[in-house]
CSV table of N, CA and C in Angstrom, one decimal:
chain,number,residue,atom,x,y,z
U,1,MET,N,200.7,0.0,89.6
U,1,MET,CA,200.1,1.3,89.1
U,1,MET,C,198.8,1.0,88.4
U,2,PRO,N,197.7,1.5,89.0
U,2,PRO,CA,196.4,1.2,88.4
U,2,PRO,C,196.2,2.0,87.1
U,3,LYS,N,195.5,1.4,86.2
U,3,LYS,CA,195.3,2.0,84.9
U,3,LYS,C,193.8,1.8,84.5
U,4,TYR,N,193.2,2.9,84.1
U,4,TYR,CA,191.8,3.0,83.7
U,4,TYR,C,191.7,3.6,82.3
U,5,SER,N,190.7,3.1,81.5
U,5,SER,CA,190.6,3.6,80.2
U,5,SER,C,189.7,4.9,80.2
U,6,LYS,N,188.9,5.1,81.2
U,6,LYS,CA,188.0,6.3,81.3
U,6,LYS,C,188.4,7.0,82.6
U,7,PRO,N,188.0,8.3,82.7
U,7,PRO,CA,188.2,9.0,83.9
U,7,PRO,C,187.6,8.3,85.1
U,8,LEU,N,188.2,8.5,86.3
U,8,LEU,CA,187.7,7.8,87.5
U,8,LEU,C,186.3,8.1,87.8
U,9,ALA,N,185.9,9.4,87.5
U,9,ALA,CA,184.5,9.7,87.8
U,9,ALA,C,183.5,8.9,86.9
U,10,GLN,N,183.9,8.3,85.8
U,10,GLN,CA,183.1,7.5,85.0
U,10,GLN,C,183.2,6.0,85.3
U,11,ASN,N,184.0,5.7,86.3
U,11,ASN,CA,184.2,4.3,86.6
U,11,ASN,C,182.9,3.8,87.3
U,12,PRO,N,182.5,2.5,87.0
U,12,PRO,CA,181.3,2.0,87.6
U,12,PRO,C,181.4,1.8,89.1
U,13,PHE,N,182.6,1.8,89.6
U,13,PHE,CA,182.8,1.7,91.1
U,13,PHE,C,183.2,3.0,91.8
U,14,HIS,N,182.9,4.1,91.1
U,14,HIS,CA,183.1,5.4,91.6
U,14,HIS,C,182.3,5.6,92.9
U,15,GLN,N,182.9,6.0,94.0
U,15,GLN,CA,182.2,6.2,95.2
U,15,GLN,C,181.9,7.7,95.6
U,16,TRP,N,182.9,8.5,95.2
U,16,TRP,CA,182.8,9.9,95.6
U,16,TRP,C,183.8,10.7,94.9
U,17,GLY,N,183.5,12.0,94.7
U,17,GLY,CA,184.4,12.9,94.0
U,17,GLY,C,184.1,14.4,94.3
U,18,THR,N,185.2,15.2,94.1
U,18,THR,CA,185.0,16.6,94.3
U,18,THR,C,186.1,17.4,93.5
U,19,ARG,N,185.9,18.7,93.4
U,19,ARG,CA,186.9,19.5,92.8
U,19,ARG,C,187.2,20.6,93.7
U,20,ILE,N,188.5,21.0,93.7
U,20,ILE,CA,189.0,22.0,94.6
U,20,ILE,C,189.6,23.1,93.7
U,21,GLY,N,189.0,24.3,93.7
U,21,GLY,CA,189.5,25.4,92.9
U,21,GLY,C,190.6,26.2,93.6
U,22,GLY,N,191.2,27.1,92.9
U,22,GLY,CA,192.2,27.9,93.5
U,22,GLY,C,193.4,27.2,94.0
U,23,ALA,N,193.8,26.1,93.3
U,23,ALA,CA,194.9,25.3,93.8
U,23,ALA,C,196.2,25.4,92.9
U,24,ALA,N,196.4,26.6,92.4
U,24,ALA,CA,197.5,26.8,91.5
U,24,ALA,C,198.9,26.5,92.1
U,25,GLY,N,199.1,26.8,93.4
U,25,GLY,CA,200.4,26.5,94.0
U,25,GLY,C,200.5,25.2,94.8
U,26,ILE,N,199.5,24.3,94.6
U,26,ILE,CA,199.5,23.1,95.4
U,26,ILE,C,200.0,21.9,94.5
U,27,ASP,N,200.8,21.1,95.1
U,27,ASP,CA,201.3,19.9,94.4
U,27,ASP,C,200.5,18.7,94.8
U,28,PRO,N,199.9,18.0,93.8
U,28,PRO,CA,199.0,16.9,94.1
U,28,PRO,C,199.8,15.8,94.9
U,29,LYS,N,201.1,15.7,94.7
U,29,LYS,CA,201.9,14.6,95.4
U,29,LYS,C,201.9,14.9,96.9
U,30,ASP,N,202.0,16.2,97.2
U,30,ASP,CA,201.9,16.6,98.6
U,30,ASP,C,200.6,16.3,99.2
U,31,LEU,N,199.5,16.5,98.5
U,31,LEU,CA,198.2,16.2,98.9
U,31,LEU,C,198.0,14.7,99.1
U,32,ALA,N,198.6,13.9,98.2
U,32,ALA,CA,198.6,12.4,98.4
U,32,ALA,C,199.3,12.0,99.7
U,33,ASP,N,200.4,12.6,99.9
U,33,ASP,CA,201.2,12.3,101.2
U,33,ASP,C,200.3,12.6,102.4
U,34,LYS,N,199.7,13.8,102.4
U,34,LYS,CA,198.9,14.3,103.5
U,34,LYS,C,197.7,13.4,103.7
U,35,LEU,N,197.1,13.0,102.6
U,35,LEU,CA,195.9,12.2,102.7
U,35,LEU,C,196.2,10.8,103.3
U,36,ALA,N,197.3,10.2,102.8
U,36,ALA,CA,197.6,8.9,103.4
U,36,ALA,C,197.9,9.0,104.9
U,37,GLU,N,198.6,10.0,105.3
U,37,GLU,CA,198.9,10.1,106.7
U,37,GLU,C,197.7,10.5,107.6
U,38,GLU,N,196.9,11.4,107.1
U,38,GLU,CA,195.7,11.8,107.9
U,38,GLU,C,194.7,10.7,108.0
U,39,VAL,N,194.4,10.0,106.9
U,39,VAL,CA,193.4,9.0,106.9
U,39,VAL,C,193.8,7.8,107.8
U,40,LYS,N,195.1,7.4,107.7
U,40,LYS,CA,195.6,6.4,108.6
U,40,LYS,C,195.5,6.8,110.1
U,41,ASP,N,195.8,8.0,110.4
U,41,ASP,CA,195.8,8.5,111.8
U,41,ASP,C,194.3,8.5,112.3
U,42,VAL,N,193.4,9.1,111.5
U,42,VAL,CA,192.0,9.2,112.0
U,42,VAL,C,191.4,7.8,112.1
U,43,MET,N,191.6,6.9,111.1
U,43,MET,CA,191.1,5.6,111.2
U,43,MET,C,191.5,4.8,112.4
U,44,SER,N,192.8,4.9,112.7
U,44,SER,CA,193.4,4.2,113.9
U,44,SER,C,193.0,4.9,115.2
U,45,ASN,N,193.2,6.2,115.3
U,45,ASN,CA,193.0,6.9,116.6
U,45,ASN,C,191.5,7.0,117.0
U,46,ASN,N,190.7,7.3,116.0
U,46,ASN,CA,189.3,7.6,116.3
U,46,ASN,C,188.4,6.4,116.2
U,47,PHE,N,188.7,5.4,115.3
U,47,PHE,CA,187.8,4.3,115.1
U,47,PHE,C,188.5,2.9,115.4
U,48,GLY,N,189.8,2.9,115.7
U,48,GLY,CA,190.4,1.6,116.0
U,48,GLY,C,190.5,0.7,114.8
U,49,ILE,N,190.5,1.2,113.6
U,49,ILE,CA,190.6,0.4,112.4
U,49,ILE,C,192.0,0.7,111.8
U,50,ASP,N,192.8,-0.3,111.5
U,50,ASP,CA,194.1,-0.1,110.9
U,50,ASP,C,194.0,-0.3,109.4
U,51,VAL,N,194.5,0.7,108.7
U,51,VAL,CA,194.5,0.6,107.2
U,51,VAL,C,195.9,0.8,106.7
U,52,ASN,N,196.1,0.2,105.5
U,52,ASN,CA,197.3,0.4,104.8
U,52,ASN,C,197.1,1.6,103.8
U,53,ALA,N,198.0,2.5,103.7
U,53,ALA,CA,197.9,3.5,102.7
U,53,ALA,C,199.2,3.5,101.8
U,54,THR,N,199.0,3.1,100.5
U,54,THR,CA,200.1,3.0,99.6
U,54,THR,C,200.0,4.0,98.5
U,55,LYS,N,201.0,4.9,98.4
U,55,LYS,CA,201.0,5.9,97.4
U,55,LYS,C,201.3,5.3,96.1
U,56,THR,N,200.6,5.7,95.0
U,56,THR,CA,200.8,5.1,93.7
U,56,THR,C,200.6,6.1,92.7
U,57,ASP,N,200.8,5.8,91.4
U,57,ASP,CA,200.4,6.6,90.3
U,57,ASP,C,199.2,6.0,89.6
U,58,VAL,N,198.3,6.8,89.2
U,58,VAL,CA,197.1,6.4,88.5
U,58,VAL,C,197.2,6.9,87.1
U,59,THR,N,196.9,6.0,86.1
U,59,THR,CA,196.9,6.4,84.7
U,59,THR,C,195.5,6.2,84.2
U,60,VAL,N,195.1,7.3,83.5
U,60,VAL,CA,193.7,7.3,82.9
U,60,VAL,C,193.9,7.6,81.4
U,61,GLY,N,193.2,6.9,80.6
U,61,GLY,CA,193.2,7.2,79.1
U,61,GLY,C,193.7,6.1,78.3
U,62,GLY,N,193.8,6.3,77.0
U,62,GLY,CA,194.3,5.3,76.1
U,62,GLY,C,195.8,5.4,75.9
U,63,LEU,N,196.2,4.7,74.8
U,63,LEU,CA,197.6,4.6,74.5
U,63,LEU,C,198.3,5.9,74.2
U,64,PHE,N,197.6,6.8,73.4
U,64,PHE,CA,198.2,8.0,73.0
U,64,PHE,C,197.7,9.3,73.8
U,65,ASN,N,196.7,9.1,74.6
U,65,ASN,CA,196.2,10.3,75.3
U,65,ASN,C,196.0,10.0,76.8
U,66,SER,N,197.0,9.4,77.4
U,66,SER,CA,196.8,9.0,78.8
U,66,SER,C,197.4,10.1,79.7
U,67,THR,N,196.9,10.2,80.9
U,67,THR,CA,197.3,11.1,81.9
U,67,THR,C,197.7,10.3,83.2
U,68,THR,N,198.8,10.6,83.8
U,68,THR,CA,199.2,10.0,85.0
U,68,THR,C,199.3,11.0,86.1
U,69,PHE,N,198.7,10.6,87.3
U,69,PHE,CA,198.7,11.6,88.4
U,69,PHE,C,198.8,10.7,89.7
U,70,PRO,N,199.1,11.4,90.8
U,70,PRO,CA,199.3,10.7,92.1
U,70,PRO,C,198.0,10.2,92.7
U,71,GLY,N,198.1,9.1,93.4
U,71,GLY,CA,196.9,8.6,94.1
U,71,GLY,C,197.4,7.8,95.4
U,72,VAL,N,196.4,7.4,96.2
U,72,VAL,CA,196.6,6.6,97.4
U,72,VAL,C,195.7,5.4,97.3
U,73,SER,N,196.2,4.2,97.6
U,73,SER,CA,195.4,3.0,97.6
U,73,SER,C,195.2,2.7,99.1
U,74,PHE,N,194.0,2.5,99.6
U,74,PHE,CA,193.7,2.2,101.0
U,74,PHE,C,193.2,0.8,101.0
U,75,THR,N,193.8,-0.1,101.9
U,75,THR,CA,193.3,-1.4,102.2
U,75,THR,C,193.2,-1.6,103.7
U,76,PHE,N,192.5,-2.6,104.1
U,76,PHE,CA,192.4,-2.9,105.5
U,76,PHE,C,193.4,-4.0,106.0
U,77,LYS,N,194.2,-3.6,107.0
U,77,LYS,CA,195.2,-4.6,107.5
U,77,LYS,C,194.5,-5.8,108.0
U,78,GLY,N,195.0,-7.0,107.6
U,78,GLY,CA,194.4,-8.3,108.1
U,78,GLY,C,193.2,-8.7,107.3
U,79,HIS,N,192.8,-8.0,106.3
U,79,HIS,CA,191.6,-8.4,105.5
U,79,HIS,C,192.0,-8.3,104.0
U,80,THR,N,192.8,-9.2,103.6
U,80,THR,CA,193.2,-9.2,102.2
U,80,THR,C,192.1,-9.6,101.2
U,81,ASP,N,191.0,-10.2,101.7
U,81,ASP,CA,189.9,-10.6,100.9
U,81,ASP,C,188.8,-9.5,100.8
U,82,TRP,N,189.1,-8.3,101.3
U,82,TRP,CA,188.1,-7.2,101.3
U,82,TRP,C,188.5,-6.3,100.1
U,83,ALA,N,187.6,-5.5,99.7
U,83,ALA,CA,187.9,-4.4,98.7
U,83,ALA,C,188.6,-3.3,99.4
U,84,GLY,N,189.2,-2.5,98.6
U,84,GLY,CA,189.9,-1.3,99.1
U,84,GLY,C,189.4,-0.1,98.3
U,85,TYR,N,190.0,1.1,98.6
U,85,TYR,CA,189.6,2.3,97.9
U,85,TYR,C,190.9,2.9,97.3
U,86,LEU,N,190.7,3.4,96.1
U,86,LEU,CA,191.8,4.2,95.4
U,86,LEU,C,191.3,5.6,95.3
U,87,VAL,N,192.2,6.5,95.8
U,87,VAL,CA,191.9,7.9,95.7
U,87,VAL,C,192.9,8.5,94.6
U,88,GLY,N,192.3,9.1,93.6
U,88,GLY,CA,193.1,9.8,92.6
U,88,GLY,C,193.1,11.3,92.8
U,89,ILE,N,194.2,11.9,92.7
U,89,ILE,CA,194.3,13.4,92.9
U,89,ILE,C,194.9,14.0,91.6
U,90,ASN,N,194.1,14.5,90.7
U,90,ASN,CA,194.5,15.0,89.4
U,90,ASN,C,194.4,16.5,89.4
U,91,LYS,N,195.4,17.2,88.9
U,91,LYS,CA,195.4,18.6,88.8
U,91,LYS,C,195.5,19.1,87.3
U,92,LYS,N,194.6,20.0,87.0
U,92,LYS,CA,194.6,20.6,85.7
U,92,LYS,C,194.4,22.1,85.9
U,93,ALA,N,195.4,22.9,85.5
U,93,ALA,CA,195.4,24.3,85.7
U,93,ALA,C,195.4,24.6,87.2
U,94,ALA,N,194.4,25.3,87.7
U,94,ALA,CA,194.3,25.6,89.2
U,94,ALA,C,193.2,24.8,89.8
U,95,ILE,N,192.8,23.7,89.2
U,95,ILE,CA,191.7,22.9,89.8
U,95,ILE,C,192.2,21.5,90.0
U,96,ILE,N,192.0,21.0,91.2
U,96,ILE,CA,192.4,19.6,91.6
U,96,ILE,C,191.1,18.8,91.7
U,97,THR,N,191.1,17.7,91.0
U,97,THR,CA,190.0,16.8,91.1
U,97,THR,C,190.3,15.6,91.9
U,98,VAL,N,189.5,15.2,92.9
U,98,VAL,CA,189.7,14.1,93.8
U,98,VAL,C,188.6,13.1,93.6
U,99,ASP,N,189.0,11.9,93.2
U,99,ASP,CA,187.9,10.8,93.0
U,99,ASP,C,188.3,9.6,93.7
U,100,VAL,N,187.3,8.9,94.3
U,100,VAL,CA,187.5,7.7,95.0
U,100,VAL,C,186.8,6.6,94.3
U,101,VAL,N,187.5,5.5,94.0
U,101,VAL,CA,186.9,4.3,93.4
U,101,VAL,C,187.2,3.1,94.2
U,102,GLN,N,186.3,2.2,94.2
U,102,GLN,CA,186.5,0.9,94.9
U,102,GLN,C,187.4,0.1,94.1
U,103,GLN,N,188.4,-0.6,94.7
U,103,GLN,CA,189.3,-1.5,94.1
U,103,GLN,C,189.1,-2.9,94.6
U,104,GLY,N,189.0,-3.8,93.7
U,104,GLY,CA,188.8,-5.2,94.1
U,104,GLY,C,187.4,-5.5,94.5
U,105,SER,N,187.2,-6.7,94.9
U,105,SER,CA,185.8,-7.2,95.3
U,105,SER,C,185.7,-7.3,96.8
U,106,PRO,N,184.5,-7.1,97.3
U,106,PRO,CA,184.3,-7.4,98.8
U,106,PRO,C,184.4,-8.9,99.0
U,107,SER,N,184.4,-9.3,100.3
U,107,SER,CA,184.5,-10.7,100.6
U,107,SER,C,183.4,-11.5,100.0
U,108,LYS,N,183.5,-12.8,100.0
U,108,LYS,CA,182.5,-13.7,99.5
U,108,LYS,C,181.2,-13.5,100.3
U,109,ALA,N,181.3,-13.3,101.6
U,109,ALA,CA,180.1,-13.2,102.4
U,109,ALA,C,179.3,-11.9,102.0
U,110,VAL,N,180.0,-10.8,101.8
U,110,VAL,CA,179.3,-9.6,101.3
U,110,VAL,C,178.7,-9.8,100.0
U,111,GLN,N,179.4,-10.5,99.1
U,111,GLN,CA,178.9,-10.7,97.7
U,111,GLN,C,177.6,-11.6,97.8
U,112,ARG,N,177.7,-12.6,98.7
U,112,ARG,CA,176.5,-13.5,98.9
U,112,ARG,C,175.3,-12.7,99.4
U,113,MET,N,175.6,-11.8,100.4
U,113,MET,CA,174.5,-11.0,101.0
U,113,MET,C,174.0,-10.1,99.9
U,114,ASN,N,174.8,-9.4,99.1
U,114,ASN,CA,174.3,-8.5,98.1
U,114,ASN,C,173.4,-9.3,97.1
U,115,GLU,N,173.8,-10.5,96.8
U,115,GLU,CA,173.0,-11.3,95.8
U,115,GLU,C,171.7,-11.6,96.5
U,116,ALA,N,171.7,-12.0,97.7
U,116,ALA,CA,170.5,-12.3,98.4
U,116,ALA,C,169.5,-11.1,98.5
U,117,GLU,N,170.1,-10.0,98.8
U,117,GLU,CA,169.3,-8.8,98.9
U,117,GLU,C,168.7,-8.4,97.6
U,118,SER,N,169.4,-8.6,96.5
U,118,SER,CA,168.9,-8.3,95.2
U,118,SER,C,167.7,-9.2,94.8
U,119,LYS,N,167.6,-10.4,95.4
U,119,LYS,CA,166.6,-11.3,95.0
U,119,LYS,C,165.3,-11.0,95.7
U,120,GLY,N,165.3,-10.2,96.8
U,120,GLY,CA,164.1,-9.8,97.4
U,120,GLY,C,163.9,-10.5,98.7
U,121,ALA,N,163.0,-9.9,99.6
U,121,ALA,CA,162.8,-10.5,100.9
U,121,ALA,C,162.1,-11.8,100.9
U,122,PHE,N,161.3,-12.1,99.9
U,122,PHE,CA,160.5,-13.3,99.9
U,122,PHE,C,161.0,-14.4,99.0
U,123,SER,N,162.2,-14.3,98.5
U,123,SER,CA,162.8,-15.3,97.6
U,123,SER,C,163.4,-16.4,98.5
U,124,PHE,N,163.1,-17.6,98.1
U,124,PHE,CA,163.6,-18.8,98.8
U,124,PHE,C,165.1,-18.9,98.8
U,125,THR,N,165.7,-18.7,97.6
U,125,THR,CA,167.1,-18.8,97.4
U,125,THR,C,167.8,-17.6,98.2
U,126,GLY,N,167.2,-16.4,98.1
U,126,GLY,CA,167.7,-15.3,98.9
U,126,GLY,C,167.7,-15.5,100.4
U,127,ALA,N,166.6,-16.1,100.9
U,127,ALA,CA,166.6,-16.5,102.3
U,127,ALA,C,167.6,-17.5,102.7
U,128,LEU,N,167.8,-18.5,101.8
U,128,LEU,CA,168.8,-19.5,102.0
U,128,LEU,C,170.2,-18.9,102.0
U,129,GLN,N,170.5,-18.0,101.1
U,129,GLN,CA,171.8,-17.3,101.1
U,129,GLN,C,172.0,-16.5,102.3
U,130,ARG,N,171.0,-15.8,102.8
U,130,ARG,CA,171.1,-15.0,104.0
U,130,ARG,C,171.4,-15.9,105.2
U,131,ALA,N,170.7,-17.0,105.2
U,131,ALA,CA,170.9,-18.0,106.4
U,131,ALA,C,172.3,-18.5,106.4
U,132,MET,N,173.0,-18.7,105.3
U,132,MET,CA,174.3,-19.3,105.2
U,132,MET,C,175.4,-18.2,105.4
U,133,THR,N,175.1,-17.0,105.6
U,133,THR,CA,176.0,-15.9,105.7
U,133,THR,C,176.2,-15.4,107.1
U,134,ASP,N,177.4,-15.2,107.6
U,134,ASP,CA,177.6,-14.6,108.9
U,134,ASP,C,177.3,-13.1,108.8
U,135,GLN,N,176.1,-12.8,109.4
U,135,GLN,CA,175.6,-11.4,109.4
U,135,GLN,C,176.5,-10.4,110.1
U,136,ASP,N,177.1,-10.8,111.2
U,136,ASP,CA,178.0,-9.9,111.9
U,136,ASP,C,179.2,-9.6,111.1
U,137,ALA,N,179.8,-10.5,110.4
U,137,ALA,CA,180.9,-10.3,109.6
U,137,ALA,C,180.6,-9.3,108.4
U,138,VAL,N,179.4,-9.5,107.8
U,138,VAL,CA,179.0,-8.7,106.7
U,138,VAL,C,178.8,-7.2,107.2
U,139,GLU,N,178.1,-7.1,108.4
U,139,GLU,CA,177.9,-5.8,108.9
U,139,GLU,C,179.2,-5.1,109.3
U,140,THR,N,180.1,-5.8,109.8
U,140,THR,CA,181.4,-5.2,110.2
U,140,THR,C,182.1,-4.8,108.9
U,141,GLU,N,182.2,-5.6,107.9
U,141,GLU,CA,182.9,-5.2,106.7
U,141,GLU,C,182.2,-4.0,106.0
U,142,ARG,N,180.9,-4.0,105.9
U,142,ARG,CA,180.2,-2.8,105.4
U,142,ARG,C,180.5,-1.6,106.2
U,143,MET,N,180.5,-1.7,107.5
U,143,MET,CA,180.8,-0.6,108.4
U,143,MET,C,182.2,0.0,108.2
U,144,TYR,N,183.2,-0.9,108.0
U,144,TYR,CA,184.5,-0.5,107.7
U,144,TYR,C,184.6,0.3,106.4
U,145,TYR,N,183.9,-0.2,105.4
U,145,TYR,CA,183.9,0.5,104.1
U,145,TYR,C,183.3,1.9,104.2
U,146,GLY,N,182.2,2.0,104.9
U,146,GLY,CA,181.5,3.3,105.1
U,146,GLY,C,182.4,4.2,105.9
U,147,THR,N,183.0,3.7,106.9
U,147,THR,CA,183.9,4.5,107.8
U,147,THR,C,185.1,5.1,107.0
U,148,LEU,N,185.7,4.2,106.2
U,148,LEU,CA,186.9,4.7,105.5
U,148,LEU,C,186.5,5.7,104.4
U,149,LEU,N,185.4,5.5,103.7
U,149,LEU,CA,184.9,6.5,102.8
U,149,LEU,C,184.6,7.8,103.5
U,150,GLN,N,183.9,7.7,104.6
U,150,GLN,CA,183.6,9.0,105.4
U,150,GLN,C,184.8,9.7,105.8
U,151,VAL,N,185.9,9.0,106.3
U,151,VAL,CA,187.1,9.7,106.7
U,151,VAL,C,187.8,10.3,105.5
U,152,ILE,N,187.9,9.6,104.4
U,152,ILE,CA,188.5,10.2,103.2
U,152,ILE,C,187.8,11.5,102.8
U,153,THR,N,186.4,11.5,102.8
U,153,THR,CA,185.7,12.7,102.3
U,153,THR,C,185.9,13.8,103.3
U,154,GLU,N,185.9,13.5,104.6
U,154,GLU,CA,186.1,14.5,105.6
U,154,GLU,C,187.5,15.2,105.6
U,155,VAL,N,188.5,14.3,105.3
U,155,VAL,CA,189.9,14.9,105.2
U,155,VAL,C,190.0,15.8,104.0
U,156,VAL,N,189.4,15.3,102.8
U,156,VAL,CA,189.5,16.1,101.6
U,156,VAL,C,188.7,17.4,101.8
U,157,ASN,N,187.5,17.3,102.3
U,157,ASN,CA,186.7,18.5,102.6
U,157,ASN,C,187.3,19.5,103.5
U,158,GLY,N,188.1,19.0,104.4
U,158,GLY,CA,188.9,19.8,105.4
U,158,GLY,C,189.9,20.7,104.6
U,159,TRP,N,190.4,20.2,103.5
U,159,TRP,CA,191.4,20.9,102.7
U,159,TRP,C,190.8,22.2,102.1
U,160,MET,N,189.5,22.2,101.9
U,160,MET,CA,188.8,23.3,101.3
U,160,MET,C,188.4,24.4,102.2
U,161,GLU,N,188.6,24.2,103.5
U,161,GLU,CA,188.3,25.2,104.5
U,161,GLU,C,189.3,26.2,104.6
């Protein structure tokens, strides 16, 4: 069960978030079930990418003022060294807040490439790091992250229609 001291929207690894109004009769646990199922289906059927979707409870806050709400943790099958995404679905009154945060670290190759890119195009050490990194693997991993985030946002935005 993931625990955070601050709201997910304030997490440094926050990727995306939205609010859904008029949700008085909606159970966030039902949305978590629906999200897990729909994202797995779209990722597999439309993109050929297999993901694990694990339903979990997310706790936010301190010792005396914490809130627990449902969430879904998404990881990529066969890629245990890649980061995943946690989607928290919190309901207060008739408003549901959906936030996506990155969980874990990307692979060493992506970390090395990120460091090289931060050093600039003309840095010798950056060029050396880029040369030692499998570019195709990095592009594939980044594409998987982008695709998963896109599918999550599309599924959630579909709920608002």
